[in-house]
Coordinates of C-alpha atoms in Angstrom, one line a residue:
G1 CA 0.0 0.0 0.0
H2 CA 1.0 3.7 0.2
I3 CA 0.4 6.8 2.2
E4 CA -0.5 10.0 0.3
L5 CA 1.2 12.8 2.1
A6 CA -0.7 16.1 2.7
R7 CA 2.3 18.1 1.5
P8 CA 5.5 17.2 -0.4
V9 CA 8.5 16.3 1.8
F10 CA 12.2 16.3 1.1
H11 CA 13.8 12.9 0.7
P12 CA 17.0 12.9 2.9
G13 CA 18.9 10.9 0.3
F14 CA 18.1 13.3 -2.5
I15 CA 18.1 16.8 -0.9
V16 CA 21.7 17.5 -1.9
K17 CA 20.9 16.6 -5.5
V18 CA 17.7 18.7 -5.4
K19 CA 19.8 21.7 -4.2
K20 CA 22.2 21.2 -7.1
I21 CA 19.4 21.1 -9.7
L22 CA 17.8 24.2 -8.2
E23 CA 21.1 26.0 -8.7
C24 CA 21.0 25.1 -12.4
I25 CA 17.5 26.2 -13.2
C26 CA 15.4 29.3 -12.8
V27 CA 13.3 28.9 -9.6
N28 CA 10.5 30.9 -11.2
C29 CA 10.0 29.4 -14.7
G30 CA 12.1 26.2 -14.5
R31 CA 14.3 26.9 -17.5
L32 CA 18.0 26.0 -17.4
K33 CA 20.0 29.1 -16.8
A34 CA 22.1 28.5 -19.8
D35 CA 21.3 26.9 -23.2
S36 CA 22.9 26.0 -26.5
V37 CA 21.2 28.8 -28.4
S38 CA 21.8 32.0 -26.4
D39 CA 25.0 31.0 -24.8
L40 CA 27.7 30.1 -27.3
F41 CA 30.0 28.5 -24.7
F42 CA 27.4 26.2 -23.3
P43 CA 27.3 23.7 -26.2
L44 CA 31.0 23.2 -25.9
L45 CA 30.6 22.3 -22.3
V46 CA 27.8 19.8 -22.3
S47 CA 27.2 18.6 -25.8
H48 CA 28.6 15.2 -26.9
P49 CA 31.2 16.0 -29.5
T50 CA 30.4 13.0 -31.7
T51 CA 26.9 14.2 -32.1
Q52 CA 27.9 17.7 -33.0
F53 CA 30.6 16.7 -35.6
S54 CA 30.4 13.9 -38.1
G55 CA 32.5 11.1 -36.6
G56 CA 34.9 13.4 -35.0
S57 CA 35.7 15.0 -31.7
L58 CA 37.0 18.3 -30.4
Q59 CA 40.4 16.9 -30.0
S60 CA 40.6 15.7 -33.7
Y61 CA 40.8 19.2 -35.0
G62 CA 44.4 19.7 -34.2
E63 CA 46.1 22.6 -32.4
P64 CA 44.1 25.7 -31.3
Q65 CA 45.4 27.8 -34.2
T66 CA 44.2 25.2 -36.8
R67 CA 41.0 24.1 -35.2
T68 CA 39.0 27.1 -36.5
A69 CA 39.9 26.4 -40.1
S70 CA 39.0 22.7 -39.6
V71 CA 35.6 23.6 -38.1
L72 CA 34.9 26.0 -41.0
D73 CA 35.5 23.1 -43.4
N74 CA 32.8 21.1 -41.6
R75 CA 30.0 23.7 -41.6
D76 CA 27.5 21.2 -43.0
V77 CA 27.8 18.8 -40.0
L78 CA 27.0 21.6 -37.4
P79 CA 23.6 21.7 -35.7
P80 CA 21.0 23.5 -37.8
V81 CA 20.9 26.4 -35.4
T82 CA 24.6 27.2 -36.0
R83 CA 24.5 27.1 -39.8
S84 CA 23.4 30.7 -40.4
A85 CA 26.3 33.0 -41.2
R86 CA 25.7 35.4 -38.3
V87 CA 25.4 32.7 -35.6
F88 CA 28.1 30.6 -37.2
D89 CA 30.6 33.5 -37.1
R90 CA 29.8 34.2 -33.4
L91 CA 30.2 30.5 -32.6
I92 CA 33.6 30.4 -34.3
A93 CA 34.7 33.4 -32.3
A94 CA 33.6 31.8 -29.1
W95 CA 35.3 28.5 -30.0
T96 CA 38.6 30.4 -30.7
A97 CA 38.4 32.2 -27.3
A98 CA 37.5 28.9 -25.6
Y99 CA 40.4 27.0 -27.0
S100 CA 42.8 29.8 -26.0
D101 CA 42.0 28.9 -22.4
P102 CA 43.5 25.5 -21.5
T103 CA 41.5 25.2 -18.3
F104 CA 38.2 25.7 -20.2
A105 CA 39.3 23.3 -22.9
D106 CA 39.8 20.6 -20.3
R107 CA 36.2 21.1 -19.2
I108 CA 34.6 20.7 -22.6
R109 CA 35.9 17.2 -23.5
H110 CA 33.7 14.2 -23.9
I111 CA 31.0 14.2 -21.2
R112 CA 29.2 10.9 -21.7
D113 CA 28.6 10.1 -18.0
P114 CA 25.3 11.8 -16.9
K115 CA 26.7 12.5 -13.4
A116 CA 29.7 14.2 -15.0
R117 CA 27.5 16.2 -17.3
M118 CA 25.4 17.4 -14.4
Q119 CA 28.5 18.4 -12.6
A120 CA 29.7 20.4 -15.6
V121 CA 26.3 22.1 -16.1
W122 CA 26.2 22.9 -12.4
N123 CA 29.7 24.4 -12.4
Y124 CA 28.6 26.6 -15.3
C125 CA 25.1 27.7 -14.1
K126 CA 25.6 28.1 -10.4
S127 CA 27.1 31.6 -10.8
K128 CA 24.4 32.9 -13.1
M129 CA 22.1 35.1 -11.0
I130 CA 19.5 36.0 -13.6
C131 CA 17.2 34.1 -16.0
E132 CA 18.2 35.9 -19.2
P133 CA 15.1 37.1 -21.2
D134 CA 14.9 37.5 -24.9
E135 CA 16.1 40.9 -26.3
P136 CA 13.2 43.2 -27.0
K137 CA 12.2 43.5 -30.6
D138 CA 13.3 46.7 -32.4
D139 CA 10.7 48.3 -34.6
N140 CA 13.4 49.4 -37.0
D141 CA 14.5 45.8 -37.7
N142 CA 13.6 44.5 -41.1
A143 CA 10.9 41.9 -41.0
D144 CA 12.7 39.8 -43.5
D145 CA 15.8 39.5 -41.2
E146 CA 16.3 36.2 -39.4
A147 CA 14.8 36.4 -36.0
K148 CA 17.4 36.1 -33.3
K149 CA 16.5 33.3 -30.9
G150 CA 17.4 34.0 -27.3
H151 CA 17.3 32.2 -24.0
G152 CA 13.6 32.8 -23.6
G153 CA 13.9 33.2 -19.8
C154 CA 11.6 35.2 -17.5
G155 CA 14.1 37.7 -16.4
A156 CA 13.8 36.8 -12.7
T157 CA 16.7 37.4 -10.4
Q158 CA 18.0 34.1 -9.1
P159 CA 18.7 33.4 -5.4
Q160 CA 21.5 31.5 -3.8
V161 CA 20.2 28.2 -2.4
R162 CA 21.4 27.2 1.0
K163 CA 20.9 23.9 2.8
E164 CA 20.5 23.8 6.6
G165 CA 19.8 20.3 7.9
L166 CA 16.8 18.9 6.0
K167 CA 15.6 22.4 5.0
L168 CA 16.4 24.6 2.0
F169 CA 16.6 28.4 2.1
V170 CA 16.9 30.9 -0.7
Q171 CA 18.9 34.1 -0.3
Y172 CA 18.7 37.1 -2.6
K173 CA 21.5 39.5 -3.1
R174 CA 20.3 43.1 -2.7
G175 CA 21.6 45.8 -5.0
K176 CA 23.0 49.1 -3.5
D177 CA 20.6 51.1 -5.7
E178 CA 17.4 49.4 -4.4
D179 CA 15.0 51.4 -2.3
E180 CA 14.6 50.5 1.3
E181 CA 10.9 50.0 0.8
V182 CA 11.5 47.4 -1.9
K183 CA 14.1 45.6 0.3
S184 CA 11.6 45.4 3.2
L185 CA 8.9 43.8 1.0
Q186 CA 10.9 40.7 0.4
P187 CA 13.3 39.2 3.0
D188 CA 16.9 38.5 2.1
K189 CA 16.6 34.9 3.2
R190 CA 13.5 32.8 3.4
L191 CA 12.5 29.1 3.7
F192 CA 12.1 27.3 0.4
P193 CA 9.4 24.8 1.3
P194 CA 9.2 21.4 -0.4
H195 CA 5.9 22.2 -2.2
E196 CA 7.5 25.2 -3.9
V197 CA 10.5 23.2 -4.9
Y198 CA 8.2 20.5 -6.3
T199 CA 6.4 23.0 -8.4
A200 CA 9.6 24.5 -9.7
L201 CA 11.1 21.1 -10.6
K202 CA 7.9 20.1 -12.5
K203 CA 8.5 23.0 -14.9
V204 CA 11.8 21.7 -16.2
S205 CA 11.5 20.7 -19.9
E206 CA 12.6 17.4 -21.4
S207 CA 15.5 18.9 -23.3
D208 CA 16.8 20.5 -20.1
L209 CA 16.5 17.2 -18.3
H210 CA 18.9 15.6 -20.9
L211 CA 21.4 18.4 -20.4
L212 CA 21.3 17.9 -16.7
G213 CA 22.0 14.2 -17.0
L214 CA 18.5 13.2 -15.9
S215 CA 15.9 10.9 -17.6
V216 CA 12.4 11.7 -18.6
E217 CA 11.3 8.1 -18.0
Y218 CA 13.3 7.1 -14.9
A219 CA 14.7 10.2 -13.1
R220 CA 12.6 13.3 -13.3
P221 CA 13.7 15.8 -10.6
E222 CA 10.3 16.2 -9.0
W223 CA 10.3 12.5 -8.2
M224 CA 13.1 13.2 -5.7
I225 CA 10.5 14.9 -3.5
L226 CA 8.3 12.6 -1.5
T227 CA 4.5 13.0 -2.2
V228 CA 3.6 9.3 -1.7
L229 CA 5.2 7.1 0.9
P230 CA 5.2 3.3 0.2
V231 CA 4.1 1.0 3.0
P232 CA 5.9 -2.3 3.3
P233 CA 3.8 -5.5 3.7
P234 CA 3.3 -7.1 7.2
P235 CA 6.0 -9.8 6.7
V236 CA 8.5 -6.9 6.6
R237 CA 7.2 -5.5 9.9
P238 CA 5.9 -8.6 11.8
S239 CA 4.3 -8.3 15.2
I240 CA 6.2 -9.8 18.1
A241 CA 5.2 -11.6 21.3
V242 CA 5.5 -9.6 24.5
D243 CA 7.5 -11.5 27.2
G244 CA 6.7 -14.8 25.6
G245 CA 3.0 -14.5 26.3
T246 CA -0.1 -14.3 24.2
M247 CA 0.0 -10.5 23.9
R248 CA 1.4 -9.2 20.6
S249 CA 3.1 -5.9 20.0
E250 CA 3.5 -4.2 16.7
D251 CA 6.9 -3.6 15.1
D252 CA 8.5 -0.1 15.5
L253 CA 8.1 0.5 11.8
T254 CA 4.3 0.0 12.1
Y255 CA 4.2 2.6 14.9
K256 CA 6.2 5.0 12.9
L257 CA 3.9 4.6 9.8
G258 CA 1.0 5.3 12.2
D259 CA 2.7 8.5 13.3
I260 CA 3.2 9.6 9.7
I261 CA -0.5 9.0 9.0
K262 CA -1.6 11.1 12.0
A263 CA 0.8 13.9 11.2
S264 CA -0.3 14.0 7.6
A265 CA -4.0 14.1 8.7
N266 CA -3.2 17.0 11.1
V267 CA -1.5 19.0 8.3
R268 CA -4.5 18.4 6.0
R269 CA -6.9 19.5 8.7
C270 CA -4.9 22.7 9.3
E271 CA -4.9 23.5 5.6
Q272 CA -8.7 23.1 5.5
E273 CA -9.2 25.3 8.5
G274 CA -7.0 28.0 7.0
A275 CA -4.2 27.9 9.6
P276 CA -1.2 30.2 9.1
A277 CA 1.9 28.9 7.2
H278 CA 4.1 28.7 10.3
V279 CA 1.6 26.4 12.0
I280 CA 1.5 24.1 9.0

């Protein structure tokens, strides 16, 4: 059987992973804070080289000064989004700058392991403090020009996620030019409850899940939050005889499951009665 919890609860075994995912996505709209379209360095960091280039890899293009020419000769095997002249030229410039940094070049090699890919994406996204929106359209632009595709974010400022015990907190950095009235409306640090985390993780798209090293079928991030608790069968928690007599006592696991059912019922009752958030 199972117990349907009144509210989502953090899983102790996954709370660190949940924190890492939250630092990679926008807590407001659920988009990854970097993508392969608006951020030219990002594809180099997370994409599988053999899928980007026909049977080749980043290392097969020779030394840094010759790699640009080799990539230019292989324009047709680039992803469709990079084939336009304008985007292609920007991408080549980014590649040239990337290869001039040996530490960055080490980070963009084959990342086939999903865990390593998540680590690379996390290292890249954790310092981004804004969900980049698309650039506003200019009325002077020609309608025939190719539309520039941006990140498509919501523009929300991203907080720092902090873990304290089995709780997560979000902390926003305040700018010096912000009014005192605005600062007082939203606290610098507040609790990030599991139900808000669950809602944010449900917004992550399938394409972003792949970049994060997760799976749509087997490892969606919101599944790391407990909403339903499985109940083991009686053979797993058998009753025991008390002092060798006829009296039977339930297993400790059975008592704990009973406590969970009572606590969940109390939370559900408080929600129906409109109790304040700190009581729930």
